Amino acid sequence: MSSPVTPSSGPQPVVPGALQPQRARRRRSAQPAPLADAWLILPAAVLCVAIIVAPVAYITVNSFRDWDPGYASPWVGLDNYVELLSSPVFREVLGNEFFYLLGLPVWVAVPLFISFLLHDRVPFAGWFRTVFFLPAILSPAVVGVVFRYLLVPDGPVNEGLRAIGLDALTRNWLADSSTVKPTVIIIILWAGFGTGVLIFSAGLAALPPEQIEAARIDGANVVQQLWHVVVPGMVPLIALYTVLQVVNVFLWSFPWIYVLTAGGPGNSSSTLDFDIYVTTLSFGRYGLGAAEAVVLMLLIGALVGVGSLVTTVSRRGR
Amino acid sequence: MTALVDRATGALVRSPRRRRPTWSLGRTLTAVVLAVPCIYPLVYLVSVSVASAEDYQVNRNGIPRQLDLQRIGDVWVRIEFGQAVLNSLQAVGVGVLVMLLVSSLGAYWFHVHRTLVAQVLFQVAVVGMTVPVVAMIIPLFVLFSQAGLLNELWALGLVYGAINTPFGLFFLTAYYRSSLPNELLEAARMDGAGRLREYWSIVLPLSRPALGALAALGFVWTWGDLLMSLVLVQTPALRTVTVAVSALATGRFNDDAQLAATGALLALLPLIVIFLFAQRTLQRGVLAGIGK
Amino acid sequence: MTRTTRSMRPRRLTLAALAVTTALVAACGGDGGDSTAEGGSAAGGTDTPITLTVWDWQYEPGSNPFGDAQQQLDEEFMAANPDITIKHEFYPYGDFFTLIQTAITAKEGPDVFMMYGGSFGADYTNGLEPLDDYLTDEQRDQLLYLADATTGGTQYVVPWTTYTTRLLYNKELYTKAGLDPEAPPETWEEFLAANDALREIGVDPIAAGFQDGYYGEWMMYALTSQTLTDEEFQQNLRGELDWTSPAVTTAVERMVELAERGDFADDFESFLATPDTIDQFAAGTAAHVLSQETSNVTVEEKIGAENLGVMRMPMIPESQVDEPFLAATYNLGLSIGTWSPNKDAAWEYISFLLSAESQEVAFDVGGYFPNNSDSEVSSDSPSQQQILDWVATDPNIRFGIGFRAEEGKIFDSSIAQVLNGEKTVADLLGEIEATRQRLGPVEG
């Protein structure tokens, strides 16, 4: 029993900054007075203002002080920002952050490919999706413990490489500044791709199957089918997932770095949110950490803004 | 009514197409090969946890030849695992329920109102997803200590709920757009039903799959939280599972791989249980929110 | 249709189960929350019952001997002071100072907690009660390392028990390598020669694990205790010692020398200070290990008590002292929170721990060497007894450099890179020195 709603008019996954204006202007019968039922939105508003908006305002104000919570915190103007931007550590960490973004194509392509693989002619596809989703339910603390021991010099990964004669490839993966970032990228891929498979499988189920079928009959191989039929059909979903990954790297990398590398060796694997943690809670430099948090929020806002602009433009273009 | 339920969920139960009955050997084999790295680290974790200390010394990477299940019991007692699970359930449970309630109400408001104001508010809510938790922790700590909310698991749950609410609003708004039959709402409206009744008797029942998926996602995301529970709930008796377990790996003088692995294994057991319960819900719910 | 109905059941169940569980847990959990309330608020020494909260990163009863000693001491104290209840809480070292920072912010937290003094303590002085006026003359006479624990001249932290940095060596391996197991090297030259001989028989001369950086810090304590003048040691306590000065540079260069010679165990950059280094030594694959452990019992069980030797760090040519000495200072420091409503009772508890008798318990049960010169302790283990003798009689006991949190972070995360040649000694120390200058001197 299929839905009368065709995919194109279905819920275009809402990318931040791109709530579809054309849909918003759709016919409204009996437009209700917006304030009469404001109690619907009130709990969400109160909760978010108290626990998200207020803290953000608080740190923004305090980023202009030599902030020592609970004690004298004199205003220092832009000093914290000046110190931050001239700090070599901050520049290195910022560089790391953009290095991690190199993982984006992999983080997006792998689940896309796998969901396409499972989409058709694989028995027990649901079971496979379950297995692939398994890593996604593990908390970083658990994943961190497992991978730390998997990746030590005489651990299973290196022993496995030796067993198949690839001794030259053995590395001290997490303790070598040249391999630590790519290794972290792979671990995050491992831990997250199951969610991508789930989301993309949902998107694939909504694609008209005839298109893929036609491409297949025309002799297109898997990659060609994926590239020419699936990707164009799922641009909004792919954009959404990509934006989520960017947000993840910038906002949720703390637990990974905390358990896997503590930012080392040196600062070679540190990220902004991990560095904010260290600056504030390890070193007690709250003002500097607040400035760093403000910079991070501006950065992520800019990136997501660009992302949603691209999506909006590409959607208009279609 | 049944027809509507069908329509709302019809797409959800639609399985991948099986028009061609043959199955592809290449695709299936690839899937099997890809499944190995998903499962192996867990097998390894179990191996390290159950191996006897002597066996682990000489046989670090293989399947254990000599077992010591005593360790699991020891770690269970040492980190007060049972209490930690109850603590986590309390905080995470409050968080999930708060998120479900607050965001299903809010998303319904966004569904009904599409004025400029509503759109702007929606954008603001979405921006809420891009706030780094690390940045919020000090202000929250100050707020909590002044309000006397430190060491309260339900207050930690409120924070969890708030942090996931922007995503909940976003997810459910998309879901309502695709799956709430306007005809039914309008019919109810003409009958003079208030918003509360619409919400209770139409919106909530029809959004069960999406709420289920959202609950599962929220559960998984907050169960693993380390930072907020560490800072906001400090009393040892109220430690959550993740904090209790990570203590085994971050102590200065007791770095023991097998203890850390056993702790990690215990920590993931409740998740596996929830997951086995919820994974169908999750797959269907995500399908409902995004696919159709 | 059937399919739809069936598929909805687990969903409803999951949600319902979640709701019920939450309600149940919330209902039972209420009591747990209440029990954390403070017991009393009256000043110490009265009949009003008082609860003292103590934070500790070592205390873990049942899992380490020190925890058992601590538990016994708490019980003794409570028996002697029926109006005071000790609530002793363990937090892992990795989280400990984060939680102290939050307590300082909230102006509420433990009455008594572990802390380090010196320049390290400078980042926490908002929360530390000055203890100079609490210390009695008798205590000042008895206690060792009081000056080591001051911060900018103020006694925010009082020292408790003794910390030593010494080398353990494997006598069996010494014999195999043709070395005299009863005459360990005393000079750097002898040490390097011994390492050559040990390498020739195929063992790692020195167990090593520099991944977390702590092993590097220990090495620095041992080596800078030789190179720092007394004046430089004092400067470091005030946060005024230049990290690029020769005394510090030399110490790091000597570590690099050992690394370049191959004296450290292979893959040293990927192992942890604990337990990996002791594991290497106990497994007999490494002949020396720099040890901070309070007890050598586990090592003795592995390699045999008769094979375990203990030695003081051999003298490097740049040493300020002419003969080997024990690098030692206080092991754990104790502080009182500025927010504590029961400071007198808190000091009563600390005084109890500092007493000669309590430190005897700390040694007998927990293996911690006392820092009270009136404590009388002895050990059946020859290596343990040797350390006790040194603590009691070595006239040259002194200690090395201390790190502030930010300085330590840079050092810990980079020392492995310096040792394997990816980073220069000058770069490392230059970075730490820039940080020190930014932080400025310590205020007392």
mmCIF file of N, CA and C in Angstrom, chain A residues 195-267:
data_model
loop_
_atom_site.group_PDB
_atom_site.id
_atom_site.type_symbol
_atom_site.label_atom_id
_atom_site.label_comp_id
_atom_site.label_asym_id
_atom_site.label_seq_id
_atom_site.Cartn_x
_atom_site.Cartn_y
_atom_site.Cartn_z
ATOM 1 N N THR A 195 24.434 4.681 10.975
ATOM 2 C CA THR A 195 23.365 5.675 10.948
ATOM 3 C C THR A 195 23.138 6.146 9.517
ATOM 4 N N GLY A 196 24.249 6.349 8.782
ATOM 5 C CA GLY A 196 24.145 6.771 7.393
ATOM 6 C C GLY A 196 23.427 5.732 6.557
ATOM 7 N N VAL A 197 23.765 4.461 6.784
ATOM 8 C CA VAL A 197 23.111 3.387 6.020
ATOM 9 C C VAL A 197 21.607 3.435 6.265
ATOM 10 N N LEU A 198 21.241 3.642 7.523
ATOM 11 C CA LEU A 198 19.821 3.703 7.881
ATOM 12 C C LEU A 198 19.125 4.847 7.142
ATOM 13 N N ILE A 199 19.742 6.023 7.191
ATOM 14 C CA ILE A 199 19.136 7.205 6.575
ATOM 15 C C ILE A 199 19.080 7.063 5.062
ATOM 16 N N PHE A 200 20.168 6.623 4.462
ATOM 17 C CA PHE A 200 20.185 6.510 3.005
ATOM 18 C C PHE A 200 19.264 5.383 2.516
ATOM 19 N N SER A 201 19.153 4.325 3.317
ATOM 20 C CA SER A 201 18.224 3.254 2.931
ATOM 21 C C SER A 201 16.806 3.794 2.860
ATOM 22 N N ALA A 202 16.493 4.661 3.839
ATOM 23 C CA ALA A 202 15.172 5.275 3.830
ATOM 24 C C ALA A 202 14.986 6.118 2.573
ATOM 25 N N GLY A 203 16.037 6.859 2.210
ATOM 26 C CA GLY A 203 15.952 7.681 1.011
ATOM 27 C C GLY A 203 15.817 6.842 -0.249
ATOM 28 N N LEU A 204 16.561 5.744 -0.291
ATOM 29 C CA LEU A 204 16.525 4.875 -1.470
ATOM 30 C C LEU A 204 15.142 4.270 -1.662
ATOM 31 N N ALA A 205 14.521 3.930 -0.534
ATOM 32 C CA ALA A 205 13.203 3.310 -0.631
ATOM 33 C C ALA A 205 12.203 4.256 -1.273
ATOM 34 N N ALA A 206 12.520 5.548 -1.223
ATOM 35 C CA ALA A 206 11.603 6.532 -1.777
ATOM 36 C C ALA A 206 11.879 6.839 -3.248
ATOM 37 N N LEU A 207 13.035 6.380 -3.734
ATOM 38 C CA LEU A 207 13.342 6.631 -5.152
ATOM 39 C C LEU A 207 12.467 5.750 -6.041
ATOM 40 N N PRO A 208 12.026 6.287 -7.195
ATOM 41 C CA PRO A 208 11.272 5.429 -8.111
ATOM 42 C C PRO A 208 12.165 4.291 -8.602
ATOM 43 N N PRO A 209 11.824 3.067 -8.317
ATOM 44 C CA PRO A 209 12.701 1.949 -8.650
ATOM 45 C C PRO A 209 12.918 1.800 -10.156
ATOM 46 N N GLU A 210 11.977 2.310 -10.926
ATOM 47 C CA GLU A 210 12.083 2.151 -12.380
ATOM 48 C C GLU A 210 13.360 2.787 -12.909
ATOM 49 N N GLN A 211 13.762 3.898 -12.292
ATOM 50 C CA GLN A 211 14.941 4.604 -12.801
ATOM 51 C C GLN A 211 16.193 3.733 -12.695
ATOM 52 N N ILE A 212 16.356 3.142 -11.492
ATOM 53 C CA ILE A 212 17.537 2.298 -11.299
ATOM 54 C C ILE A 212 17.469 1.097 -12.224
ATOM 55 N N GLU A 213 16.285 0.542 -12.285
ATOM 56 C CA GLU A 213 16.056 -0.612 -13.164
ATOM 57 C C GLU A 213 16.466 -0.285 -14.597
ATOM 58 N N ALA A 214 16.007 0.889 -15.076
ATOM 59 C CA ALA A 214 16.295 1.290 -16.447
ATOM 60 C C ALA A 214 17.789 1.425 -16.663
ATOM 61 N N ALA A 215 18.457 2.050 -15.694
ATOM 62 C CA ALA A 215 19.898 2.228 -15.825
ATOM 63 C C ALA A 215 20.601 0.881 -15.874
ATOM 64 N N ARG A 216 20.086 -0.041 -15.055
ATOM 65 C CA ARG A 216 20.704 -1.353 -14.984
ATOM 66 C C ARG A 216 20.552 -2.080 -16.317
ATOM 67 N N ILE A 217 19.339 -1.967 -16.867
ATOM 68 C CA ILE A 217 19.086 -2.643 -18.142
ATOM 69 C C ILE A 217 19.945 -2.018 -19.245
ATOM 70 N N ASP A 218 20.199 -0.713 -19.116
ATOM 71 C CA ASP A 218 21.076 -0.051 -20.088
ATOM 72 C C ASP A 218 22.528 -0.475 -19.935
ATOM 73 N N GLY A 219 22.821 -1.297 -18.945
ATOM 74 C CA GLY A 219 24.166 -1.821 -18.792
ATOM 75 C C GLY A 219 25.051 -1.000 -17.866
ATOM 76 N N ALA A 220 24.457 -0.103 -17.116
ATOM 77 C CA ALA A 220 25.263 0.671 -16.172
ATOM 78 C C ALA A 220 25.715 -0.230 -15.026
ATOM 79 N N ASN A 221 26.997 -0.097 -14.620
ATOM 80 C CA ASN A 221 27.442 -0.906 -13.485
ATOM 81 C C ASN A 221 27.023 -0.238 -12.182
ATOM 82 N N VAL A 222 27.376 -0.847 -11.077
ATOM 83 C CA VAL A 222 26.889 -0.367 -9.780
ATOM 84 C C VAL A 222 27.280 1.085 -9.541
ATOM 85 N N VAL A 223 28.556 1.385 -9.824
ATOM 86 C CA VAL A 223 29.038 2.737 -9.571
ATOM 87 C C VAL A 223 28.296 3.735 -10.450
ATOM 88 N N GLN A 224 28.104 3.355 -11.731
ATOM 89 C CA GLN A 224 27.387 4.258 -12.640
ATOM 90 C C GLN A 224 25.943 4.469 -12.194
ATOM 91 N N GLN A 225 25.293 3.384 -11.776
ATOM 92 C CA GLN A 225 23.919 3.523 -11.281
ATOM 93 C C GLN A 225 23.872 4.475 -10.095
ATOM 94 N N LEU A 226 24.855 4.277 -9.226
ATOM 95 C CA LEU A 226 24.907 5.087 -8.017
ATOM 96 C C LEU A 226 25.093 6.558 -8.382
ATOM 97 N N TRP A 227 26.043 6.807 -9.263
ATOM 98 C CA TRP A 227 26.439 8.168 -9.584
ATOM 99 C C TRP A 227 25.393 8.890 -10.430
ATOM 100 N N HIS A 228 24.815 8.163 -11.391
ATOM 101 C CA HIS A 228 23.935 8.834 -12.339
ATOM 102 C C HIS A 228 22.470 8.817 -11.929
ATOM 103 N N VAL A 229 22.081 7.855 -11.110
ATOM 104 C CA VAL A 229 20.661 7.780 -10.756
ATOM 105 C C VAL A 229 20.438 8.097 -9.276
ATOM 106 N N VAL A 230 21.186 7.390 -8.409
ATOM 107 C CA VAL A 230 20.899 7.499 -6.980
ATOM 108 C C VAL A 230 21.296 8.866 -6.432
ATOM 109 N N VAL A 231 22.525 9.290 -6.736
ATOM 110 C CA VAL A 231 23.003 10.551 -6.173
ATOM 111 C C VAL A 231 22.121 11.734 -6.603
ATOM 112 N N PRO A 232 21.843 11.893 -7.934
ATOM 113 C CA PRO A 232 20.987 13.022 -8.303
ATOM 114 C C PRO A 232 19.615 12.962 -7.630
ATOM 115 N N GLY A 233 19.122 11.761 -7.391
ATOM 116 C CA GLY A 233 17.801 11.640 -6.792
ATOM 117 C C GLY A 233 17.781 11.929 -5.304
ATOM 118 N N MET A 234 18.951 11.938 -4.696
ATOM 119 C CA MET A 234 18.966 12.088 -3.225
ATOM 120 C C MET A 234 19.785 13.287 -2.769
ATOM 121 N N VAL A 235 19.924 14.276 -3.640
ATOM 122 C CA VAL A 235 20.763 15.431 -3.290
ATOM 123 C C VAL A 235 20.387 16.039 -1.933
ATOM 124 N N PRO A 236 19.115 16.305 -1.664
ATOM 125 C CA PRO A 236 18.799 16.942 -0.375
ATOM 126 C C PRO A 236 19.204 16.087 0.815
ATOM 127 N N LEU A 237 18.981 14.773 0.690
ATOM 128 C CA LEU A 237 19.307 13.879 1.794
ATOM 129 C C LEU A 237 20.815 13.821 2.017
ATOM 130 N N ILE A 238 21.552 13.748 0.895
ATOM 131 C CA ILE A 238 23.008 13.710 1.007
ATOM 132 C C ILE A 238 23.512 15.006 1.621
ATOM 133 N N ALA A 239 22.897 16.115 1.212
ATOM 134 C CA ALA A 239 23.307 17.409 1.778
ATOM 135 C C ALA A 239 23.035 17.431 3.279
ATOM 136 N N LEU A 240 21.861 16.944 3.663
ATOM 137 C CA LEU A 240 21.508 16.907 5.075
ATOM 138 C C LEU A 240 22.533 16.094 5.860
ATOM 139 N N TYR A 241 22.830 14.912 5.334
ATOM 140 C CA TYR A 241 23.742 14.026 6.047
ATOM 141 C C TYR A 241 25.137 14.653 6.137
ATOM 142 N N THR A 242 25.548 15.311 5.041
ATOM 143 C CA THR A 242 26.855 15.960 5.046
ATOM 144 C C THR A 242 26.906 17.059 6.110
ATOM 145 N N VAL A 243 25.850 17.863 6.159
ATOM 146 C CA VAL A 243 25.813 18.932 7.166
ATOM 147 C C VAL A 243 25.883 18.324 8.565
ATOM 148 N N LEU A 244 25.150 17.239 8.772
ATOM 149 C CA LEU A 244 25.181 16.597 10.094
ATOM 150 C C LEU A 244 26.596 16.132 10.440
ATOM 151 N N GLN A 245 27.302 15.627 9.426
ATOM 152 C CA GLN A 245 28.670 15.170 9.682
ATOM 153 C C GLN A 245 29.577 16.340 10.040
ATOM 154 N N VAL A 246 29.410 17.470 9.327
ATOM 155 C CA VAL A 246 30.220 18.652 9.645
ATOM 156 C C VAL A 246 29.955 19.069 11.085
ATOM 157 N N VAL A 247 28.675 19.118 11.434
ATOM 158 C CA VAL A 247 28.309 19.486 12.798
ATOM 159 C C VAL A 247 28.950 18.511 13.790
ATOM 160 N N ASN A 248 28.912 17.243 13.447
ATOM 161 C CA ASN A 248 29.501 16.230 14.322
ATOM 162 C C ASN A 248 30.975 16.469 14.565
ATOM 163 N N VAL A 249 31.710 16.726 13.478
ATOM 164 C CA VAL A 249 33.148 16.916 13.616
ATOM 165 C C VAL A 249 33.441 18.104 14.514
ATOM 166 N N PHE A 250 32.691 19.185 14.311
ATOM 167 C CA PHE A 250 33.017 20.397 15.039
ATOM 168 C C PHE A 250 32.460 20.401 16.457
ATOM 169 N N LEU A 251 31.374 19.701 16.683
ATOM 170 C CA LEU A 251 30.718 19.825 17.992
ATOM 171 C C LEU A 251 30.779 18.577 18.844
ATOM 172 N N TRP A 252 30.932 17.446 18.237
ATOM 173 C CA TRP A 252 30.823 16.215 19.024
ATOM 174 C C TRP A 252 32.079 15.378 18.987
ATOM 175 N N SER A 253 33.208 15.990 18.635
ATOM 176 C CA SER A 253 34.424 15.182 18.589
ATOM 177 C C SER A 253 35.059 15.047 19.964
ATOM 178 N N PHE A 254 34.625 15.872 20.932
ATOM 179 C CA PHE A 254 35.243 15.823 22.254
ATOM 180 C C PHE A 254 35.399 14.402 22.823
ATOM 181 N N PRO A 255 34.303 13.630 22.899
ATOM 182 C CA PRO A 255 34.482 12.325 23.541
ATOM 183 C C PRO A 255 35.467 11.420 22.804
ATOM 184 N N TRP A 256 35.492 11.533 21.476
ATOM 185 C CA TRP A 256 36.425 10.682 20.723
ATOM 186 C C TRP A 256 37.856 11.025 21.052
ATOM 187 N N ILE A 257 38.164 12.320 20.993
ATOM 188 C CA ILE A 257 39.542 12.733 21.222
ATOM 189 C C ILE A 257 39.915 12.449 22.677
ATOM 190 N N TYR A 258 38.967 12.690 23.574
ATOM 191 C CA TYR A 258 39.222 12.468 25.005
ATOM 192 C C TYR A 258 39.634 11.023 25.272
ATOM 193 N N VAL A 259 38.903 10.089 24.696
ATOM 194 C CA VAL A 259 39.212 8.699 25.019
ATOM 195 C C VAL A 259 40.301 8.114 24.136
ATOM 196 N N LEU A 260 40.453 8.596 22.906
ATOM 197 C CA LEU A 260 41.397 7.946 21.995
ATOM 198 C C LEU A 260 42.814 8.480 22.131
ATOM 199 N N THR A 261 42.979 9.801 22.138
ATOM 200 C CA THR A 261 44.324 10.360 22.030
ATOM 201 C C THR A 261 44.618 11.461 23.039
ATOM 202 N N ALA A 262 43.611 11.999 23.702
ATOM 203 C CA ALA A 262 43.784 13.187 24.548
ATOM 204 C C ALA A 262 44.453 14.307 23.766
ATOM 205 N N GLY A 263 44.235 14.329 22.456
ATOM 206 C CA GLY A 263 44.748 15.415 21.628
ATOM 207 C C GLY A 263 46.144 15.170 21.069
ATOM 208 N N GLY A 264 46.818 14.131 21.548
ATOM 209 C CA GLY A 264 48.214 13.918 21.183
ATOM 210 C C GLY A 264 48.387 13.042 19.963
ATOM 211 N N PRO A 265 49.612 12.749 19.566
ATOM 212 C CA PRO A 265 50.833 13.300 20.171
ATOM 213 C C PRO A 265 50.965 14.799 19.911
ATOM 214 N N GLY A 266 51.549 15.504 20.865
ATOM 215 C CA GLY A 266 51.553 16.966 20.782
ATOM 216 C C GLY A 266 50.112 17.439 20.777
ATOM 217 N N ASN A 267 49.781 18.295 19.814
ATOM 218 C CA ASN A 267 48.383 18.682 19.653
ATOM 219 C C ASN A 267 47.851 18.153 18.333
#
